[in-house]
Coordinates of C-alpha atoms and ligand atoms in Angstrom, one line a residue:
M1 CA 70.4 90.2 143.9
T2 CA 73.3 92.6 144.4
A3 CA 73.3 96.2 143.3
L4 CA 75.6 95.3 140.4
D5 CA 73.2 92.6 139.3
T6 CA 70.4 95.1 138.9
L7 CA 72.5 96.8 136.1
F8 CA 71.9 93.8 133.8
P9 CA 68.9 94.4 131.5
S10 CA 66.0 92.3 130.5
E11 CA 65.7 91.6 126.8
E12 CA 63.1 94.4 126.5
Q13 CA 65.5 96.9 128.1
I14 CA 68.2 96.4 125.5
P15 CA 68.0 99.4 123.1
P16 CA 66.7 98.3 119.6
G17 CA 69.8 99.8 117.9
V18 CA 72.2 97.4 119.7
R19 CA 70.1 94.3 119.7
L20 CA 71.7 91.4 117.8
P21 CA 69.5 90.3 114.9
A22 CA 69.6 86.6 115.9
Y23 CA 71.8 83.8 117.4
L24 CA 74.9 84.0 115.2
E25 CA 76.0 80.5 114.5
Q26 CA 79.1 80.9 112.3
R27 CA 80.3 77.9 110.4
E28 CA 82.3 79.7 107.7
Y29 CA 86.0 80.1 107.6
L30 CA 88.2 81.5 104.8
V31 CA 90.7 79.4 103.0
G32 CA 92.1 79.8 99.5
G33 CA 89.6 82.5 98.5
E34 CA 86.6 80.2 99.5
L35 CA 84.3 80.5 102.4
R36 CA 84.3 76.9 103.6
T37 CA 81.5 75.5 105.9
W38 CA 82.6 73.7 109.0
A39 CA 80.5 70.7 110.0
G40 CA 82.3 69.9 113.2
E41 CA 82.3 71.1 116.8
L42 CA 81.5 74.8 117.6
N43 CA 82.8 77.1 120.3
P44 CA 79.9 79.0 122.0
V45 CA 80.3 82.7 122.3
A46 CA 79.2 83.8 125.7
S47 CA 78.8 87.6 126.1
P48 CA 80.0 89.2 129.4
V49 CA 76.4 90.6 129.4
F50 CA 73.9 88.7 131.5
V51 CA 70.1 89.2 130.9
R52 CA 67.3 89.2 133.4
T53 CA 64.8 86.4 132.9
P54 CA 61.9 85.1 135.1
E55 CA 64.3 82.3 136.1
G56 CA 67.0 84.8 137.1
L57 CA 70.1 86.2 135.5
K58 CA 71.3 84.3 132.5
Q59 CA 74.5 84.8 130.6
K60 CA 73.7 85.7 127.0
V61 CA 75.1 83.2 124.5
I62 CA 75.2 85.2 121.3
G63 CA 76.4 82.6 118.8
A64 CA 79.2 80.2 118.1
T65 CA 82.3 79.9 116.0
P66 CA 84.1 77.0 114.4
L67 CA 86.4 74.9 116.5
L68 CA 88.7 73.9 113.6
T69 CA 91.5 71.4 114.0
S70 CA 95.1 71.4 112.9
R71 CA 93.9 69.8 109.6
E72 CA 91.9 72.9 108.6
S73 CA 94.6 75.3 109.8
L74 CA 97.2 73.5 107.8
D75 CA 94.9 73.8 104.7
A76 CA 94.9 77.6 105.3
L77 CA 98.6 77.6 105.6
A78 CA 98.9 75.6 102.4
A79 CA 96.7 78.2 100.6
A80 CA 98.9 81.0 101.9
V81 CA 102.1 79.2 100.8
K82 CA 100.6 78.5 97.4
A83 CA 99.5 82.2 96.9
Y84 CA 103.0 83.3 97.9
D85 CA 104.6 80.7 95.7
S86 CA 108.1 81.3 97.0
G87 CA 107.7 85.0 96.1
R88 CA 106.5 84.2 92.5
G89 CA 102.8 84.4 93.3
V90 CA 100.4 87.0 91.9
W91 CA 100.2 89.0 95.1
P92 CA 104.0 89.3 95.9
S93 CA 104.6 90.2 92.3
L94 CA 101.9 92.9 92.0
K95 CA 102.9 96.5 91.8
V96 CA 102.5 98.5 95.0
A97 CA 99.8 100.6 93.4
E98 CA 97.8 97.5 92.5
R99 CA 98.0 96.1 96.0
I100 CA 96.8 99.4 97.4
E101 CA 93.8 99.2 95.1
H102 CA 92.8 95.8 96.6
V103 CA 93.1 97.3 100.1
E104 CA 91.1 100.4 99.2
R105 CA 88.3 98.1 97.9
F106 CA 88.3 96.3 101.2
L107 CA 88.2 99.6 103.1
T108 CA 85.0 100.6 101.3
A109 CA 83.4 97.2 102.1
M110 CA 84.6 97.5 105.7
R111 CA 83.1 100.9 106.3
A112 CA 79.7 99.5 105.4
Q113 CA 80.0 97.0 108.3
R114 CA 80.6 99.6 111.0
T115 CA 77.4 99.1 112.9
A116 CA 77.6 95.3 112.9
V117 CA 81.2 95.3 114.0
V118 CA 80.7 98.0 116.7
N119 CA 77.7 96.1 118.1
L120 CA 79.7 92.9 118.3
L121 CA 82.6 94.7 120.1
M122 CA 80.1 95.7 122.8
W123 CA 78.5 92.2 123.0
E124 CA 81.6 90.2 122.8
I125 CA 84.1 92.1 125.0
G126 CA 81.9 94.6 126.9
K127 CA 83.7 97.7 125.4
T128 CA 81.6 100.9 125.8
Q129 CA 79.8 102.1 122.7
P130 CA 82.0 105.3 122.2
D131 CA 85.2 103.2 122.7
S132 CA 83.9 100.5 120.3
E133 CA 83.2 103.2 117.7
K134 CA 86.6 104.7 118.3
E135 CA 88.2 101.3 117.8
F136 CA 86.5 100.8 114.5
D137 CA 87.2 104.3 113.2
R138 CA 90.8 104.3 114.4
T139 CA 91.3 101.0 112.5
V140 CA 90.0 102.5 109.3
D141 CA 92.2 105.5 109.8
L142 CA 95.2 103.3 110.5
I143 CA 94.8 101.5 107.2
V144 CA 94.4 104.8 105.3
E145 CA 97.6 106.1 107.0
T146 CA 99.4 102.9 106.2
I147 CA 98.6 103.3 102.5
R148 CA 99.8 106.9 102.7
A149 CA 103.1 105.7 104.4
L150 CA 103.6 103.0 101.8
K151 CA 103.3 105.5 98.9
E152 CA 105.8 107.7 100.7
L153 CA 108.1 104.7 101.2
D154 CA 107.7 103.8 97.5
R155 CA 108.5 107.3 96.4
T156 CA 111.7 107.4 98.6
S157 CA 112.7 104.0 97.2
S158 CA 112.5 105.2 93.6
R159 CA 115.8 107.1 94.0
F160 CA 119.2 105.6 93.2
V161 CA 122.0 105.9 95.7
Q162 CA 125.7 106.0 94.7
D163 CA 128.7 105.2 96.9
Q164 CA 132.3 104.0 96.2
G165 CA 131.6 103.7 92.5
I166 CA 128.5 101.6 92.9
M167 CA 125.0 102.7 92.2
A168 CA 121.9 101.0 93.6
Q169 CA 118.2 101.2 94.0
I170 CA 117.0 99.9 97.4
R171 CA 113.5 98.8 97.7
R172 CA 111.5 96.8 100.2
A173 CA 110.3 93.3 99.2
P174 CA 107.9 90.9 101.0
M175 CA 109.2 88.0 103.2
G176 CA 106.7 85.2 102.8
V177 CA 103.8 83.9 104.9
A178 CA 102.7 85.8 107.9
L179 CA 100.7 84.5 110.9
C180 CA 98.8 87.3 112.5
M181 CA 97.2 87.0 115.9
G182 CA 95.7 89.8 118.0
P183 CA 94.5 90.3 121.6
Y184 CA 90.9 90.3 122.9
N185 CA 91.0 93.8 124.2
Y186 CA 91.5 95.4 120.8
P187 CA 90.4 92.4 118.6
L188 CA 89.9 94.6 115.5
N189 CA 92.5 97.4 115.9
E190 CA 95.5 95.5 117.1
T191 CA 95.0 92.6 114.7
F192 CA 94.6 94.8 111.7
S193 CA 97.6 96.9 112.7
T194 CA 99.8 94.0 111.7
L195 CA 97.5 92.2 109.1
F196 CA 97.3 95.2 106.7
P197 CA 101.0 96.2 106.7
A198 CA 101.8 92.5 106.1
L199 CA 99.4 92.3 103.2
L200 CA 100.4 95.7 101.7
M201 CA 104.0 94.7 101.6
G202 CA 103.1 91.6 99.5
N203 CA 103.1 88.9 102.1
T204 CA 100.3 86.3 102.3
V205 CA 98.5 85.8 105.6
V206 CA 96.9 83.3 107.9
F207 CA 94.9 85.2 110.5
K208 CA 93.5 83.8 113.7
P209 CA 91.1 86.0 115.7
A210 CA 91.6 86.5 119.4
K211 CA 90.0 84.4 122.1
F212 CA 87.1 86.9 122.5
G213 CA 86.0 89.3 119.8
V214 CA 85.8 86.5 117.2
L215 CA 82.3 86.9 115.8
L216 CA 83.0 90.5 114.9
V217 CA 85.3 89.3 112.1
R218 CA 82.3 87.5 110.5
P219 CA 80.8 90.6 108.8
L220 CA 84.1 91.2 107.1
L221 CA 84.6 87.6 105.7
E222 CA 83.0 88.3 102.3
A223 CA 85.0 91.4 101.9
F224 CA 88.2 89.6 102.6
R225 CA 87.2 86.9 100.1
D226 CA 86.2 89.3 97.4
C227 CA 88.9 92.0 97.6
F228 CA 92.0 89.8 97.6
P229 CA 93.3 87.0 95.2
P230 CA 92.7 83.5 96.5
G231 CA 95.0 82.4 99.4
V232 CA 96.3 85.9 100.1
I233 CA 94.3 86.1 103.3
N234 CA 93.1 83.0 105.1
I235 CA 91.1 83.2 108.4
I236 CA 90.9 80.3 110.8
Y237 CA 89.2 79.7 114.1
G238 CA 89.7 77.3 117.0
R239 CA 92.0 76.6 120.0
G240 CA 95.3 78.3 119.7
R241 CA 97.5 75.4 120.7
E242 CA 95.9 73.0 118.2
T243 CA 95.5 75.3 115.2
V244 CA 98.5 77.7 115.6
G245 CA 100.9 75.1 117.1
A246 CA 100.6 73.0 113.9
L247 CA 101.4 76.1 111.8
M248 CA 104.5 76.9 113.7
E249 CA 105.7 73.3 113.7
S250 CA 105.4 73.2 109.9
G251 CA 108.3 75.7 109.6
Q252 CA 106.4 77.4 106.8
V253 CA 105.5 80.6 108.7
D254 CA 108.0 83.3 107.9
L255 CA 106.6 86.2 109.9
F256 CA 104.9 85.9 113.3
A257 CA 102.9 88.9 114.4
F258 CA 101.4 88.3 117.9
I259 CA 99.9 90.5 120.5
G260 CA 99.4 88.6 123.7
T261 CA 101.4 87.2 126.6
N262 CA 105.1 86.6 126.6
K263 CA 104.5 83.1 127.7
G264 CA 102.2 82.3 124.7
A265 CA 104.7 84.0 122.3
S266 CA 107.7 82.0 123.7
E267 CA 105.8 78.7 123.5
L268 CA 104.8 79.3 119.9
K269 CA 108.2 80.6 118.7
R270 CA 109.9 77.6 120.2
M271 CA 107.8 75.3 118.0
H272 CA 109.3 76.6 114.8
P273 CA 112.0 74.2 113.5
R274 CA 114.1 76.9 111.9
P275 CA 114.0 79.9 114.2
H276 CA 116.4 81.9 112.1
R277 CA 113.8 81.9 109.3
L278 CA 111.1 83.3 111.5
K279 CA 110.9 87.1 112.0
S280 CA 108.7 88.1 114.9
V281 CA 106.9 91.2 115.9
L282 CA 105.4 90.9 119.4
G283 CA 103.3 93.1 121.7
L284 CA 103.3 91.5 125.1
D285 CA 102.6 92.0 128.8
A286 CA 103.3 95.3 130.6
K287 CA 103.1 96.8 134.1
N288 CA 103.4 100.5 133.3
P289 CA 103.9 102.6 136.4
A290 CA 102.9 106.2 137.0
I291 CA 105.3 108.0 139.3
I292 CA 103.7 111.0 141.0
L293 CA 106.1 113.5 142.5
E294 CA 105.3 116.0 145.3
D295 CA 104.9 119.0 143.0
A296 CA 102.6 117.3 140.5
D297 CA 99.4 119.1 139.5
L298 CA 97.1 116.7 141.4
D299 CA 94.0 117.4 139.5
N300 CA 95.7 116.6 136.2
A301 CA 97.5 113.5 137.7
V302 CA 94.1 112.2 139.0
K303 CA 92.4 112.8 135.7
E304 CA 95.2 111.1 133.7
C305 CA 95.4 108.2 136.2
I306 CA 91.7 107.6 136.0
T307 CA 91.7 107.0 132.3
G308 CA 95.2 105.5 132.5
T309 CA 94.2 102.8 135.0
L310 CA 90.6 102.3 134.3
S311 CA 89.5 103.0 130.8
F312 CA 88.1 99.7 129.4
N313 CA 88.3 98.4 133.0
G314 CA 92.1 98.5 132.9
Q315 CA 92.2 96.0 130.0
R316 CA 94.8 97.8 127.9
C317 CA 98.3 96.6 127.5
T318 CA 99.3 100.3 127.9
A319 CA 97.2 100.8 131.1
L320 CA 98.8 102.3 134.2
K321 CA 99.0 99.2 136.3
L322 CA 100.8 100.6 139.4
L323 CA 100.7 104.1 140.9
V324 CA 103.8 105.1 142.7
V325 CA 103.1 108.2 144.8
H326 CA 105.5 110.3 146.9
R327 CA 104.7 110.0 150.6
N328 CA 104.2 113.7 151.1
I329 CA 101.2 113.8 148.8
V330 CA 99.9 110.3 148.9
D331 CA 96.9 111.2 151.2
A332 CA 95.9 114.2 149.1
F333 CA 96.3 112.1 145.9
L334 CA 94.3 109.2 147.3
A335 CA 91.4 111.4 148.5
K336 CA 90.9 112.9 145.1
F337 CA 91.6 109.7 143.2
T338 CA 89.3 107.4 145.2
A339 CA 86.5 110.1 145.0
A340 CA 86.9 110.1 141.2
V341 CA 87.0 106.3 141.0
D342 CA 83.8 106.0 143.0
K343 CA 82.0 108.3 140.6
L344 CA 82.7 106.1 137.6
K345 CA 79.4 104.8 136.3
P346 CA 78.9 101.0 136.0
G347 CA 76.5 99.7 133.4
M348 CA 76.0 98.1 130.0
P349 CA 78.4 99.0 127.2
W350 CA 75.6 100.9 125.4
D351 CA 74.5 102.9 128.5
P352 CA 75.3 106.6 128.1
G353 CA 78.2 107.9 130.2
V354 CA 79.1 104.4 131.4
A355 CA 82.7 103.7 132.4
V356 CA 82.7 100.3 134.2
T357 CA 81.4 97.4 132.1
P358 CA 81.3 93.6 132.5
L359 CA 84.5 91.7 131.9
P360 CA 84.8 89.1 129.1
E361 CA 87.2 86.6 130.7
P362 CA 85.4 83.8 132.7
G363 CA 86.8 83.7 136.3
K364 CA 88.4 87.1 136.0
G365 CA 86.7 88.4 139.1
T366 CA 88.0 85.5 141.2
Y367 CA 91.5 86.1 139.8
L368 CA 91.4 89.8 140.7
Q369 CA 90.0 89.1 144.1
G370 CA 92.9 86.7 144.7
L371 CA 95.3 89.6 144.0
V372 CA 93.4 91.9 146.4
D373 CA 93.3 89.2 149.1
D374 CA 97.0 88.6 148.8
A375 CA 97.7 92.3 149.2
V376 CA 95.3 92.6 152.1
S377 CA 96.8 89.6 153.9
K378 CA 100.2 91.4 153.7
G379 CA 98.9 94.7 155.1
A380 CA 97.2 96.7 152.4
R381 CA 93.5 97.9 152.4
V382 CA 90.8 98.6 149.8
V383 CA 90.6 102.4 150.1
N384 CA 87.7 103.3 147.8
Q385 CA 84.0 102.9 148.8
T386 CA 82.9 100.9 145.9
G387 CA 86.0 98.8 145.8
G388 CA 85.9 95.0 146.0
Q389 CA 82.3 94.6 144.9
A390 CA 81.8 91.9 142.4
S391 CA 79.0 90.0 140.8
R392 CA 78.8 87.8 137.7
S393 CA 81.1 89.5 135.2
F394 CA 81.3 92.8 137.0
Y395 CA 84.2 93.7 139.2
S396 CA 84.1 97.2 140.7
P397 CA 87.2 99.4 140.3
T398 CA 89.3 98.7 143.4
V399 CA 92.0 100.8 144.8
V400 CA 94.5 99.0 147.0
Y401 CA 96.9 100.8 149.3
P402 CA 99.7 100.6 150.5
V403 CA 101.0 98.1 148.1
T404 CA 104.5 96.8 148.9
R405 CA 107.0 94.8 146.7
D406 CA 106.2 91.5 148.4
M407 CA 102.6 91.6 147.1
R408 CA 101.6 90.1 143.8
L409 CA 100.0 93.4 142.8
A410 CA 103.4 95.0 142.8
S411 CA 104.7 93.0 139.9
E412 CA 101.9 90.9 138.3
E413 CA 100.0 92.4 135.4
Q414 CA 96.4 92.5 136.6
F415 CA 94.8 93.5 133.3
G416 CA 91.6 94.5 135.0
P417 CA 90.1 97.2 137.3
V418 CA 92.3 96.9 140.3
V419 CA 94.6 99.8 141.0
P420 CA 97.6 99.2 143.3
V421 CA 99.0 102.3 144.9
M422 CA 102.6 102.2 146.3
V423 CA 104.4 104.9 148.3
F424 CA 108.0 106.1 147.8
D425 CA 110.3 108.5 149.7
E426 CA 113.6 108.6 147.7
D427 CA 113.7 108.9 143.9
A428 CA 116.2 106.0 143.8
E429 CA 113.4 103.7 145.1
A430 CA 111.2 104.6 142.1
V431 CA 114.1 104.1 139.7
R432 CA 114.9 100.7 141.2
L433 CA 111.3 99.5 140.8
V434 CA 111.5 100.2 137.1
V435 CA 115.0 98.8 136.6
E436 CA 114.1 95.6 138.4
S437 CA 110.7 95.1 136.6
Q438 CA 110.3 92.1 134.3
F439 CA 108.5 94.5 131.9
G440 CA 109.6 97.6 130.0
Q441 CA 106.8 99.1 127.9
Q442 CA 106.1 102.6 129.1
L443 CA 105.8 104.8 132.2
S444 CA 104.3 108.1 133.2
L445 CA 105.9 110.8 135.3
F446 CA 103.9 113.5 137.0
G447 CA 105.7 116.6 138.3
K448 CA 107.0 120.1 137.5
D449 CA 110.6 120.4 138.6
S450 CA 112.5 120.3 135.3
A451 CA 115.9 119.3 136.9
R452 CA 114.3 116.3 138.7
I453 CA 112.2 115.2 135.7
G454 CA 115.3 115.5 133.6
R455 CA 117.2 113.1 135.9
F456 CA 114.3 110.6 135.9
I457 CA 114.1 110.8 132.1
D458 CA 117.8 109.8 131.9
A459 CA 117.3 107.0 134.4
F460 CA 114.4 105.6 132.5
S461 CA 115.4 106.1 128.9
N462 CA 117.2 102.7 128.8
Q463 CA 114.4 101.0 130.7
V464 CA 111.1 101.6 128.7
G465 CA 110.0 102.4 125.2
R466 CA 108.1 105.6 126.0
I467 CA 108.3 108.1 128.9
N468 CA 105.0 110.1 129.2
L469 CA 105.3 113.4 131.0
N470 CA 102.2 114.5 132.9
C471 CA 99.9 112.2 130.9
Q472 CA 98.8 108.6 130.9
C473 CA 100.6 105.9 128.9
Q474 CA 99.1 105.1 125.5
R475 CA 99.9 103.6 122.1
G476 CA 98.7 106.5 119.9
P477 CA 99.1 108.5 117.8
D478 CA 99.6 105.5 115.6
T479 CA 102.4 107.2 113.7
F480 CA 104.6 107.2 116.9
P481 CA 106.8 104.1 117.5
F482 CA 105.1 101.5 119.8
N483 CA 107.5 99.0 121.4
G484 CA 108.8 97.8 124.7
R485 CA 111.9 96.2 126.3
K486 CA 112.4 93.0 128.3
D487 CA 109.3 90.8 128.4
S488 CA 107.0 93.6 126.9
A489 CA 107.7 93.4 123.2
E490 CA 109.9 92.4 120.3
G491 CA 110.2 94.9 117.4
T492 CA 108.6 98.2 116.9
L493 CA 105.2 99.0 115.4
S494 CA 103.9 102.3 114.0
V495 CA 102.3 103.2 110.7
A496 CA 105.7 103.4 109.0
D497 CA 107.6 100.8 111.2
A498 CA 105.1 98.1 110.5
L499 CA 105.8 98.3 106.8
R500 CA 109.5 97.8 107.5
V501 CA 108.8 94.9 109.9
F502 CA 107.0 92.9 107.2
S503 CA 109.5 93.4 104.5
I504 CA 113.2 93.1 103.7
R505 CA 115.4 95.6 101.9
T506 CA 116.4 94.3 98.5
L507 CA 118.7 96.1 96.2
V508 CA 119.8 96.1 92.6
A509 CA 123.4 97.3 92.5
T510 CA 126.0 97.8 89.7
K511 CA 129.4 99.4 89.2
T512 CA 128.9 102.8 87.7
T513 CA 130.4 102.2 84.3
P514 CA 129.0 103.6 81.1
D515 CA 127.8 100.2 79.9
N516 CA 126.0 99.5 83.3
T517 CA 124.5 102.9 83.4
A518 CA 123.2 102.5 79.9
L519 CA 121.7 99.1 80.8
V520 CA 119.9 100.5 83.8
Q521 CA 118.7 103.5 81.8
S522 CA 117.3 101.1 79.2
I523 CA 115.4 99.0 81.8
L524 CA 114.0 102.2 83.3
T525 CA 112.9 104.0 80.1
R526 CA 111.5 100.9 78.4
R527 CA 109.8 99.9 81.7
E528 CA 111.3 96.4 81.5
S529 CA 111.1 95.7 85.3
D530 CA 108.4 96.1 87.9
F531 CA 111.0 96.2 90.7
L532 CA 113.7 98.4 89.1
T533 CA 111.6 101.4 88.2
T534 CA 111.6 105.1 88.9
D535 CA 107.8 105.4 88.4
F536 CA 106.4 107.8 90.9
L537 CA 103.4 106.7 93.0
F538 CA 100.9 109.6 93.6
Ligands
G3H601 O1 96.3 97.0 124.6 C1 97.2 97.7 124.1 C2 96.9 98.7 123.1 O2 97.8 98.8 122.1 C3 96.8 100.0 123.7 O3 96.4 101.0 122.9 O4 97.0 102.9 124.3 O5 95.6 103.3 122.4 O6 94.7 102.0 124.4 P1 95.9 102.4 123.5

C-alpha cells in the first residue's frame, strides 16, 4: 500500500455528517412536468473515493442513474417544444414578474437541499467541502443576482425611444427551446448559470447533467417538477452522443448552452440541420498562462499561482495551465513555488485543510503521467519532492521544468494537477506564445513596471478575454463578463449578459403621429398588452 493509499478511509472513518444515507439508485427523470421511472439500463456512479475493506481498497459505487435512449430524450424535447408552443405557451407568455415568482419558489426549495447537494459534490467529483459549499452558495447567489438583473433590464426596457420621427419600445423576448449542458468540474454552478437565465427569459429547457456530478441533481428534481409549469424544464440522463445527438439532429433546439470541449461542441453543432436557427453560447477549453516578470512580488506570485494552478486539483477551465517565468528569477520562483506545492495536504474531500483530493475521471492519472513522461523524454524534470506520485484516483501535484514548446504540456490542456513551468528571456517570446495558442480565455501577468505591463496589456488585449494583473485567472465576480477567443468560447456570459444571450430584442415601433401616439397611450393606460407596457417592476 502506498502512502497515498493510506489516505483512503474505512467506512467507520467517514464522518457521520458526510456519509451517504444509502446506495442511491435513481430511476427518475423529468419530462413534461412528470417524474417518469426508467426501467432500463443504469449507469453506475463510481466515486473517486476508495474505501478500505478487509479485502483491500474498493472504489465506492454510490448509486446509479438512468441510461436513457434517444427515444426518451426526444420525448423530453417534445415536452419542451409543446410548452413553448411556438412562443404561445404559458411560460413564454407569462409576465416577467410571474416568471420570477416561479424561480423564487424554486430557490426556497433548493436552499433546503444544501446538505444533500454538497455531500454529493464531495462524493461524486471529489471537491473539498469548503469548495463544494462555495459552489452551492455561489449558485444560489447567482440566481438571486440574475433575478435582480432581469428586473433592472425590464425597468430599462419600459422606456420608449424616439428617433427620426419613429417611436419604439424595445424589449427582450424568448427564443425557443434551450439545450443546457454543463461540465463535471462545476456540475451545479456552471449548468445553472445558463439554465436559469434561459428559463427567466421565457425559454423552455432540456437539461442534461454533466458526465460526473449527476446524482446531485436528484435532490432538486421534485422542486423542478413542482415550481414550473409542465414541460418548461425537462431533465434527461444518459450517454451524450445518443441522447443529445438526437436532439440536435431534430433541428428543434433553438439555443445551445454548452460548457465542455470545443471538439464536443463542434460535433454537436454540426448535427443541427439549420445552423442559422441555432444560437450557441459555449464555454470551452483553455490553456491560461501566467507570465511572471523579473520584478514580480514573488510571494504574491507564488500564492496566486498555487491557487491558480492547483485549486480543485487544477480542474477549472480558468486554471493557470502554464507558468512562463523570466529566466532571471526562475530559480527563486521555483524554490518558493515547489516548497508551497509540497505543503499542500492530500486527503478526502471532507478532511479539514485538505487541498489535494481524488480525481473523478477514470484513467486520468495515466493520462497525466503520459504528459509528464513526454516532457521528461524531451529534457524536462519533475522538480517538486511529492511530484509524480500516483495511486488509484490520486495524482500528486507535479511541477515539470523546463517545459519547451515541443512538449505536449506546452499546448495541451492538462485539466489536472500537473504544473508546467517554461522559461523566457525576451518579452516577445511570451507574446508569441499567447498569439500562437489555440486558446484565448484569460492570462495572468505578474510584475511592477507599469510601462512594461502597459505594453503587455496592449499586446494581449486582442488575444484573450481577460488580463489579470498580479492575480490568478478566474471567472468571478459573476457580474463580470466571462468569455474567450479562438477555441475557448463562443459568446459572453455574466449575470447580465446571460439574459441577453437567451433572448432577442423585439420592438413595437410607430411613426410619431397624433393618432399613433393616442393608440399607444390607450394600450398603455388600459393595460391592453402584456408586452407593450410601462409597468414598473420593483
Ligand atoms: O471551470 C471553469 C469555471 O467557470 C471557473 O470558475 O474561475 O470561479 O473557478 P472559477
